[in-house]
Tab-separated table of C-alpha atoms in Angstrom:
chain	number	residue	atom	x	y	z
A	1	MET	CA	96.778	-109.331	130.640
A	2	THR	CA	95.632	-106.107	129.105
A	3	GLU	CA	97.840	-104.111	131.453
A	4	GLN	CA	100.887	-106.206	130.478
A	5	VAL	CA	100.281	-105.560	126.788
A	6	GLN	CA	99.896	-101.850	127.409
A	7	LEU	CA	103.092	-101.737	129.474
A	8	SER	CA	104.976	-103.631	126.778
A	9	THR	CA	103.731	-101.225	124.137
A	10	VAL	CA	104.691	-98.208	126.213
A	11	GLY	CA	108.124	-99.696	126.918
A	12	SER	CA	108.845	-100.324	123.257
A	13	THR	CA	107.688	-96.812	122.410
A	14	VAL	CA	110.019	-95.341	125.018
A	15	ASN	CA	112.922	-97.442	123.740
A	16	LYS	CA	112.293	-96.304	120.166
A	17	SER	CA	112.119	-92.674	121.243
A	18	ILE	CA	115.379	-93.049	123.157
A	19	GLU	CA	117.071	-94.650	120.128
A	20	THR	CA	115.745	-91.915	117.857
A	21	SER	CA	116.900	-89.140	120.162
A	22	CYS	CA	120.330	-90.727	120.600
A	23	SER	CA	120.904	-91.463	116.934
A	24	PRO	CA	121.622	-87.884	115.767
A	25	THR	CA	124.000	-87.321	118.681
A	26	SER	CA	125.834	-90.533	117.911
A	27	SER	CA	126.018	-89.592	114.246
A	28	LEU	CA	127.336	-86.120	115.101
A	29	THR	CA	129.953	-87.595	117.426
A	30	ASN	CA	131.130	-89.949	114.690
A	31	ARG	CA	131.435	-87.027	112.288
A	32	ILE	CA	133.498	-84.959	114.754
A	33	PHE	CA	135.608	-87.667	116.402
A	34	ALA	CA	137.387	-90.586	114.769
A	35	PRO	CA	135.512	-93.841	115.530
A	36	LEU	CA	137.220	-96.142	118.025
A	37	ASN	CA	136.673	-99.116	115.734
A	38	THR	CA	138.657	-97.605	112.834
A	39	PRO	CA	140.356	-100.475	110.924
A	40	TRP	CA	144.080	-100.847	111.504
A	41	HIS	CA	144.965	-100.327	107.856
A	42	ARG	CA	143.350	-96.877	107.989
A	43	ARG	CA	145.246	-96.061	111.172
A	44	CYS	CA	148.470	-97.041	109.402
A	45	GLN	CA	147.564	-94.752	106.506
A	46	THR	CA	146.976	-91.801	108.843
A	47	LEU	CA	150.216	-92.517	110.705
A	48	SER	CA	152.279	-92.594	107.500
A	49	VAL	CA	150.966	-89.178	106.411
A	50	LEU	CA	151.439	-87.652	109.868
A	51	VAL	CA	155.009	-88.940	110.187
A	52	TRP	CA	155.936	-87.454	106.805
A	53	LEU	CA	154.506	-84.052	107.761
A	54	LEU	CA	156.252	-84.024	111.154
A	55	MET	CA	159.587	-85.441	109.976
A	56	PRO	CA	161.429	-82.099	109.531
A	57	TRP	CA	160.337	-81.020	113.025
A	58	PHE	CA	161.479	-84.332	114.480
A	59	CYS	CA	164.866	-83.904	112.774
A	60	LEU	CA	165.184	-80.415	114.260
A	61	TYR	CA	164.401	-81.903	117.675
A	62	LEU	CA	167.126	-84.522	117.143
A	63	THR	CA	169.547	-81.727	116.255
A	64	ILE	CA	168.855	-79.961	119.553
A	65	CYS	CA	169.243	-83.246	121.458
A	66	PHE	CA	172.659	-83.914	119.904
A	67	LEU	CA	173.854	-80.368	120.570
A	68	ARG	CA	172.765	-80.587	124.221
A	69	ALA	CA	173.964	-84.154	124.801
A	70	ASP	CA	176.037	-84.782	127.939
A	71	CYS	CA	178.396	-87.001	125.964
A	72	TRP	CA	181.048	-84.723	124.422
A	73	CYS	CA	182.025	-87.464	121.966
A	74	LEU	CA	178.461	-87.633	120.610
A	75	THR	CA	178.220	-83.854	120.326
A	76	GLY	CA	181.655	-83.683	118.699
A	77	CYS	CA	180.720	-86.234	116.042
A	78	PHE	CA	177.524	-84.341	115.348
A	79	LEU	CA	179.442	-81.062	114.952
A	80	LEU	CA	181.736	-82.769	112.443
A	81	TYR	CA	178.648	-83.890	110.520
A	82	LEU	CA	177.311	-80.309	110.542
A	83	GLY	CA	180.643	-78.964	109.297
A	84	TRP	CA	180.725	-81.481	106.463
A	85	MET	CA	177.050	-80.805	105.636
A	86	PHE	CA	177.463	-77.047	105.291
A	87	LEU	CA	180.993	-76.912	103.836
A	88	PHE	CA	181.608	-79.969	101.661
A	89	ARG	CA	178.324	-81.714	100.871
A	90	LYS	CA	177.343	-81.632	97.187
A	91	TYR	CA	174.938	-84.521	96.570
A	92	PRO	CA	171.656	-82.488	96.803
A	93	LYS	CA	172.874	-80.692	93.654
A	94	GLU	CA	174.332	-83.833	92.053
A	95	GLY	CA	171.395	-86.203	91.829
A	96	GLY	CA	171.443	-87.433	95.431
A	97	HIS	CA	171.929	-91.127	96.215
A	98	ARG	CA	168.508	-92.611	95.538
A	99	GLN	CA	167.733	-96.021	97.031
A	100	GLN	CA	164.877	-97.834	95.318
A	101	TRP	CA	164.282	-100.205	98.259
A	102	LEU	CA	163.380	-97.185	100.393
A	103	ARG	CA	161.045	-95.770	97.755
A	104	ARG	CA	159.267	-99.145	97.487
A	105	LEU	CA	158.493	-99.607	101.185
A	106	VAL	CA	154.894	-100.538	102.045
A	107	TRP	CA	154.917	-97.439	104.265
A	108	TRP	CA	154.556	-95.285	101.152
A	109	LYS	CA	151.754	-97.492	99.880
A	110	TRP	CA	149.889	-96.642	103.092
A	111	PHE	CA	150.670	-92.973	102.418
A	112	ALA	CA	149.191	-93.093	98.912
A	113	ASP	CA	146.160	-95.142	99.992
A	114	TYR	CA	145.236	-92.563	102.631
A	115	PHE	CA	143.850	-90.139	100.040
A	116	PRO	CA	144.095	-92.232	97.745
A	117	ILE	CA	146.677	-90.993	95.215
A	118	ARG	CA	146.377	-92.357	91.665
A	119	LEU	CA	148.773	-91.813	88.748
A	120	HIS	CA	147.347	-91.749	85.204
A	121	LYS	CA	149.455	-92.189	82.076
A	122	THR	CA	148.140	-90.457	78.936
A	123	CYS	CA	150.954	-91.494	76.563
A	124	ASP	CA	154.281	-93.305	76.439
A	125	LEU	CA	157.520	-91.469	77.207
A	126	SER	CA	160.616	-92.629	75.362
A	127	PRO	CA	163.534	-93.540	77.663
A	128	ASP	CA	165.852	-92.185	74.964
A	129	ARG	CA	165.074	-88.601	75.950
A	130	SER	CA	165.282	-86.430	79.047
A	131	TYR	CA	162.262	-84.568	80.408
A	132	VAL	CA	161.361	-81.553	82.511
A	133	PHE	CA	158.084	-82.407	84.249
A	134	GLY	CA	156.024	-79.515	85.602
A	135	TYR	CA	153.678	-80.333	88.495
A	136	HIS	CA	150.489	-78.325	89.111
A	137	PRO	CA	149.022	-77.132	91.403
A	138	HIS	CA	151.377	-76.752	94.371
A	139	GLY	CA	148.708	-77.257	97.027
A	140	ILE	CA	149.705	-76.748	100.659
A	141	PHE	CA	152.357	-79.491	100.969
A	142	CYS	CA	152.669	-81.015	97.439
A	143	LEU	CA	151.456	-84.321	98.856
A	144	GLY	CA	150.362	-85.659	95.474
A	145	ALA	CA	153.730	-84.803	93.954
A	146	PHE	CA	155.580	-86.539	96.775
A	147	GLY	CA	153.429	-89.679	96.701
A	148	ASN	CA	153.652	-90.059	92.919
A	149	PHE	CA	157.208	-89.005	92.133
A	150	ALA	CA	159.327	-89.342	95.296
A	151	THR	CA	158.081	-92.876	96.044
A	152	GLU	CA	157.026	-95.886	93.986
A	153	ALA	CA	153.653	-96.147	95.741
A	154	THR	CA	151.718	-95.401	92.544
A	155	GLY	CA	154.022	-97.298	90.183
A	156	PHE	CA	155.895	-94.570	88.289
A	157	GLU	CA	158.785	-96.891	87.356
A	158	ASN	CA	156.333	-99.427	85.895
A	159	LEU	CA	154.306	-96.852	83.972
A	160	PHE	CA	157.372	-95.062	82.592
A	161	PRO	CA	160.243	-97.591	82.390
A	162	GLY	CA	163.661	-96.118	81.746
A	163	ILE	CA	162.790	-92.659	83.108
A	164	ASN	CA	165.183	-91.868	85.960
A	165	LEU	CA	163.262	-89.089	87.701
A	166	ARG	CA	164.399	-86.696	90.443
A	167	PHE	CA	161.816	-84.724	92.405
A	168	LEU	CA	163.224	-81.242	93.151
A	169	VAL	CA	162.434	-79.042	96.178
A	170	LEU	CA	163.684	-75.825	97.790
A	171	ASN	CA	167.289	-75.787	98.991
A	172	SER	CA	166.168	-74.824	102.508
A	173	ASN	CA	164.931	-78.398	103.000
A	174	PHE	CA	168.545	-79.561	102.818
A	175	GLN	CA	169.627	-77.278	105.669
A	176	ILE	CA	167.973	-79.542	108.255
A	177	PRO	CA	170.353	-82.208	109.623
A	178	PHE	CA	169.246	-85.831	109.115
A	179	TYR	CA	166.252	-84.680	107.062
A	180	GLU	CA	168.578	-83.864	104.166
A	181	LEU	CA	169.968	-87.401	104.264
A	182	PHE	CA	166.488	-88.884	104.098
A	183	LEU	CA	165.436	-86.627	101.202
A	184	THR	CA	168.413	-87.427	99.015
A	185	THR	CA	168.073	-91.155	99.752
A	186	MET	CA	164.506	-90.872	98.432
A	187	GLY	CA	165.885	-89.257	95.262
A	188	ILE	CA	164.760	-85.739	96.181
A	189	CYS	CA	167.219	-83.021	95.144
A	190	ASP	CA	167.760	-79.275	95.189
A	191	ALA	CA	165.670	-77.259	92.710
A	192	SER	CA	168.508	-74.883	91.796
A	193	LYS	CA	169.586	-74.245	88.210
A	194	GLU	CA	172.889	-76.002	88.918
A	195	SER	CA	171.080	-79.122	90.117
A	196	CYS	CA	168.679	-79.175	87.150
A	197	ASN	CA	171.491	-78.931	84.620
A	198	TYR	CA	173.595	-81.583	86.365
A	199	ILE	CA	170.785	-84.167	86.318
A	200	LEU	CA	169.698	-83.476	82.732
A	201	LYS	CA	173.285	-83.769	81.472
A	202	GLN	CA	173.631	-87.332	82.835
A	203	GLY	CA	172.220	-88.830	79.658
A	204	LYS	CA	169.100	-90.480	78.291
A	205	GLY	CA	166.155	-90.925	80.617
A	206	ASN	CA	167.472	-88.650	83.363
A	207	SER	CA	164.666	-86.222	84.146
A	208	ILE	CA	163.466	-83.730	86.749
A	209	MET	CA	160.117	-82.905	88.348
A	210	LEU	CA	159.559	-79.243	89.285
A	211	VAL	CA	156.610	-77.783	91.191
A	212	ILE	CA	156.710	-74.663	89.058
A	213	GLY	CA	154.231	-72.522	90.992
A	214	GLY	CA	156.374	-72.738	94.112
A	215	SER	CA	155.345	-71.792	97.614
A	216	LYS	CA	153.582	-68.621	96.415
A	217	GLU	CA	150.982	-70.833	94.775
A	218	SER	CA	150.135	-72.393	98.141
A	219	LEU	CA	148.422	-69.117	99.079
A	220	ASP	CA	145.744	-70.001	96.497
A	221	ALA	CA	145.414	-73.652	97.561
A	222	ARG	CA	141.782	-74.167	98.568
A	223	PRO	CA	138.769	-76.072	97.216
A	224	SER	CA	137.529	-73.973	94.291
A	225	SER	CA	136.357	-74.171	90.695
A	226	GLU	CA	139.227	-71.819	89.744
A	227	TYR	CA	142.823	-72.999	89.883
A	228	PHE	CA	145.201	-70.041	90.240
A	229	LEU	CA	148.610	-71.101	88.922
A	230	THR	CA	151.681	-68.888	89.399
A	231	LEU	CA	152.955	-69.593	85.919
A	232	LYS	CA	152.239	-66.646	83.639
A	233	ASN	CA	155.716	-65.099	83.817
A	234	ARG	CA	157.726	-68.027	85.183
A	235	LYS	CA	159.906	-69.173	82.305
A	236	GLY	CA	163.103	-70.382	83.942
A	237	PHE	CA	162.074	-74.028	83.582
A	238	VAL	CA	161.615	-73.518	79.820
A	239	LYS	CA	165.095	-72.028	79.578
A	240	ILE	CA	166.556	-75.055	81.367
A	241	ALA	CA	164.708	-77.391	78.990
A	242	LEU	CA	166.023	-75.498	75.943
A	243	ALA	CA	169.597	-75.507	77.262
A	244	ASN	CA	169.493	-79.300	77.649
A	245	GLY	CA	167.150	-80.315	74.827
A	246	ALA	CA	164.765	-81.855	77.375
A	247	SER	CA	161.089	-82.246	76.471
A	248	LEU	CA	158.529	-80.388	78.600
A	249	VAL	CA	155.819	-82.536	80.218
A	250	PRO	CA	152.819	-80.893	81.949
A	251	VAL	CA	151.405	-82.739	84.968
A	252	PHE	CA	148.140	-81.859	86.714
A	253	SER	CA	146.663	-83.242	89.940
A	254	PHE	CA	142.939	-83.009	90.589
A	255	GLY	CA	142.356	-82.980	94.341
A	256	GLU	CA	145.666	-81.438	95.456
A	257	ASN	CA	143.911	-78.196	96.412
A	258	ASP	CA	141.078	-80.006	98.214
A	259	LEU	CA	143.105	-81.421	101.101
A	260	TYR	CA	142.948	-78.361	103.362
A	261	GLU	CA	140.705	-75.393	104.064
A	262	GLN	CA	142.407	-71.989	104.020
A	263	ILE	CA	141.399	-68.653	105.519
A	264	ALA	CA	140.276	-66.225	102.818
A	265	ASN	CA	143.208	-64.092	101.611
A	266	PRO	CA	142.167	-62.423	98.339
A	267	ARG	CA	144.766	-60.478	96.394
A	268	GLY	CA	145.045	-56.948	97.730
A	269	SER	CA	143.898	-57.880	101.237
A	270	LYS	CA	146.036	-57.012	104.265
A	271	LEU	CA	146.525	-60.685	105.067
A	272	ARG	CA	147.725	-61.477	101.533
A	273	SER	CA	150.101	-58.493	101.557
A	274	LEU	CA	151.593	-59.654	104.866
A	275	GLN	CA	151.953	-63.204	103.565
A	276	MET	CA	153.747	-61.972	100.449
A	277	ILE	CA	156.173	-59.892	102.539
A	278	LEU	CA	156.946	-62.870	104.783
A	279	GLN	CA	157.398	-65.084	101.739
A	280	GLN	CA	159.945	-62.684	100.250
A	281	LYS	CA	161.870	-62.477	103.533
A	282	MET	CA	161.881	-66.177	104.457
A	283	GLY	CA	161.469	-67.964	101.135
A	284	TYR	CA	158.404	-69.792	102.467
A	285	ALA	CA	154.763	-68.820	102.108
A	286	LEU	CA	152.654	-69.056	105.265
A	287	PRO	CA	149.088	-70.010	104.316
A	288	LEU	CA	146.641	-70.103	107.239
A	289	PHE	CA	145.088	-73.507	106.752
A	290	HIS	CA	143.630	-76.430	108.623
A	291	GLY	CA	142.812	-80.035	107.884
A	292	ARG	CA	141.772	-82.617	110.453
A	293	GLY	CA	143.332	-84.156	113.526
A	294	VAL	CA	144.264	-87.712	114.410
A	295	PHE	CA	141.367	-88.204	116.847
A	296	GLN	CA	138.873	-85.653	115.504
A	297	TYR	CA	137.831	-84.383	112.087
A	298	LYS	CA	137.388	-80.639	112.632
A	299	PHE	CA	140.885	-79.171	112.926
A	300	GLY	CA	144.511	-80.219	112.604
A	301	LEU	CA	147.595	-80.738	110.445
A	302	VAL	CA	146.500	-84.024	108.868
A	303	PRO	CA	144.997	-83.496	105.379
A	304	ASN	CA	141.401	-84.422	104.691
A	305	ARG	CA	140.894	-87.719	102.896
A	306	HIS	CA	140.266	-86.688	99.304
A	307	PRO	CA	141.313	-88.497	96.107
A	308	ILE	CA	144.291	-87.070	94.217
A	309	ASP	CA	144.266	-88.026	90.537
A	310	THR	CA	147.478	-87.073	88.758
A	311	TYR	CA	147.660	-86.966	84.947
A	312	VAL	CA	150.970	-86.955	83.083
A	313	GLY	CA	150.455	-85.146	79.774
A	314	GLU	CA	152.031	-85.437	76.349
A	315	PRO	CA	155.649	-84.267	75.968
A	316	ILE	CA	156.412	-81.034	74.145
A	317	GLU	CA	159.516	-81.527	72.000
A	318	VAL	CA	162.186	-78.903	72.685
A	319	PRO	CA	165.394	-78.300	70.669
A	320	LYS	CA	168.774	-78.055	72.353
A	321	LEU	CA	170.112	-74.512	72.036
A	322	ALA	CA	173.224	-72.695	73.176
A	323	PRO	CA	172.582	-69.939	75.755
A	324	GLU	CA	173.087	-67.172	73.184
A	325	GLN	CA	170.496	-68.810	70.902
A	326	ILE	CA	167.718	-68.726	73.513
A	327	THR	CA	166.068	-65.451	72.554
A	328	PRO	CA	163.006	-63.978	74.317
A	329	GLN	CA	160.920	-64.920	71.264
A	330	ILE	CA	161.931	-68.596	71.448
A	331	LEU	CA	161.448	-68.626	75.215
A	332	ASN	CA	157.939	-67.180	74.858
A	333	GLU	CA	157.106	-69.627	72.061
A	334	TYR	CA	157.822	-72.736	74.134
A	335	HIS	CA	156.347	-71.219	77.282
A	336	THR	CA	153.100	-70.657	75.352
A	337	LYS	CA	153.216	-74.232	74.044
A	338	TYR	CA	153.571	-75.465	77.610
A	339	LEU	CA	150.611	-73.390	78.835
A	340	ASN	CA	148.506	-74.696	75.955
A	341	GLY	CA	149.550	-78.288	76.683
A	342	LEU	CA	148.696	-77.916	80.362
A	343	THR	CA	145.326	-76.341	79.544
A	344	HIS	CA	144.513	-79.157	77.118
A	345	LEU	CA	145.435	-81.780	79.733
A	346	PHE	CA	143.245	-80.046	82.322
A	347	ASN	CA	140.234	-79.611	80.043
A	348	THR	CA	140.434	-83.201	78.792
A	349	HIS	CA	140.152	-84.773	82.248
A	350	LYS	CA	138.411	-82.237	84.500
A	351	ALA	CA	134.882	-83.603	83.944
A	352	LYS	CA	135.954	-86.989	85.348
A	353	HIS	CA	136.504	-85.402	88.748
A	354	ASP	CA	133.401	-83.227	89.210
A	355	ASN	CA	135.262	-80.245	87.737
A	356	ALA	CA	133.336	-79.816	84.485
A	357	ASN	CA	133.025	-76.047	85.006
A	358	ALA	CA	136.494	-75.548	86.486
A	359	SER	CA	139.100	-73.332	84.834
A	360	LEU	CA	142.795	-72.482	85.004
A	361	VAL	CA	143.866	-68.923	85.790
A	362	PHE	CA	147.519	-68.139	85.056
A	363	VAL	CA	148.854	-65.360	87.290
A	364	ASP	CA	152.160	-63.487	87.520
A	365	ASP	CA	154.851	-63.921	90.127
A	366	PRO	CA	155.450	-60.310	91.293
A	367	ASN	CA	159.098	-61.125	92.074
A	368	VAL	CA	159.871	-62.106	88.469
A	369	ARG	CA	160.878	-59.215	86.253
């Protein structure tokens, strides 16, 4: 009897030691690899983000398939589409052909819930005016800007009724067959001066969203208590607002820079110099970044799950002026008002997101003279 008790005690001790020794390994595995029992709604969220990031590459693959198709009729039709796209197409500069049913799909709700993305309204915006919204910071892929303002996943149309907003991106995005059709159907348009003026001249409520820092700002997109914004000498958006009498609205997203890790590239370093040269040549910045993968958490294209809280600030009233009336003094005056409005918006809400000691640093764009 005594022997049985001793054996039982020893057995339980061994089992406990085995459980204890296995527990850290199991915990480490769960931290590195995605658990097999991940709920389906979270898998759908990851899929929606991954599909959006890979969509331009998939459209390029489709282009190659059509060009190499054995059916001459299929290839011929595709070549006609390419000819029309490059020679006659105008809608990326003329407001696109936005379809609200597409923007309201549950797919985009999954996209927003992945992070999650939340849109915060700080004041009402009158539908009797037009607006130039400025989004900050750029981040790596502007995922917060897309989720909030290119879809209805966070309820922009309910928060700001009567505001007919177009999210504007680089023209190079519209050089990819099929992808350009999808973008304009989502209400995404070209960020050129011509496009901005066309939309703002359509009447009350018609507004644009610009990511003012551009791709250069992505080179500073990393988790940090300092937000470097390429905004100090960028004033073209103010000039567009003055020419159309559109109010300026600063928008800031806490969490946009926390989605990816980026290799250190301080200003003046060889890596940063090379990145700036490539950006000037290609129009795209090439930050060396990584997020997580689909089946593991250490490396990949998928962004890390981190909340993105986007605040829409108070509008800055802007008069409508003829081009000859927009002097450097007036331009600087409203540019300064915008910087002050953005700083106030940032300082008002930063403590809510563990950024109490964070600060904005406005830097120059070396290509702007």
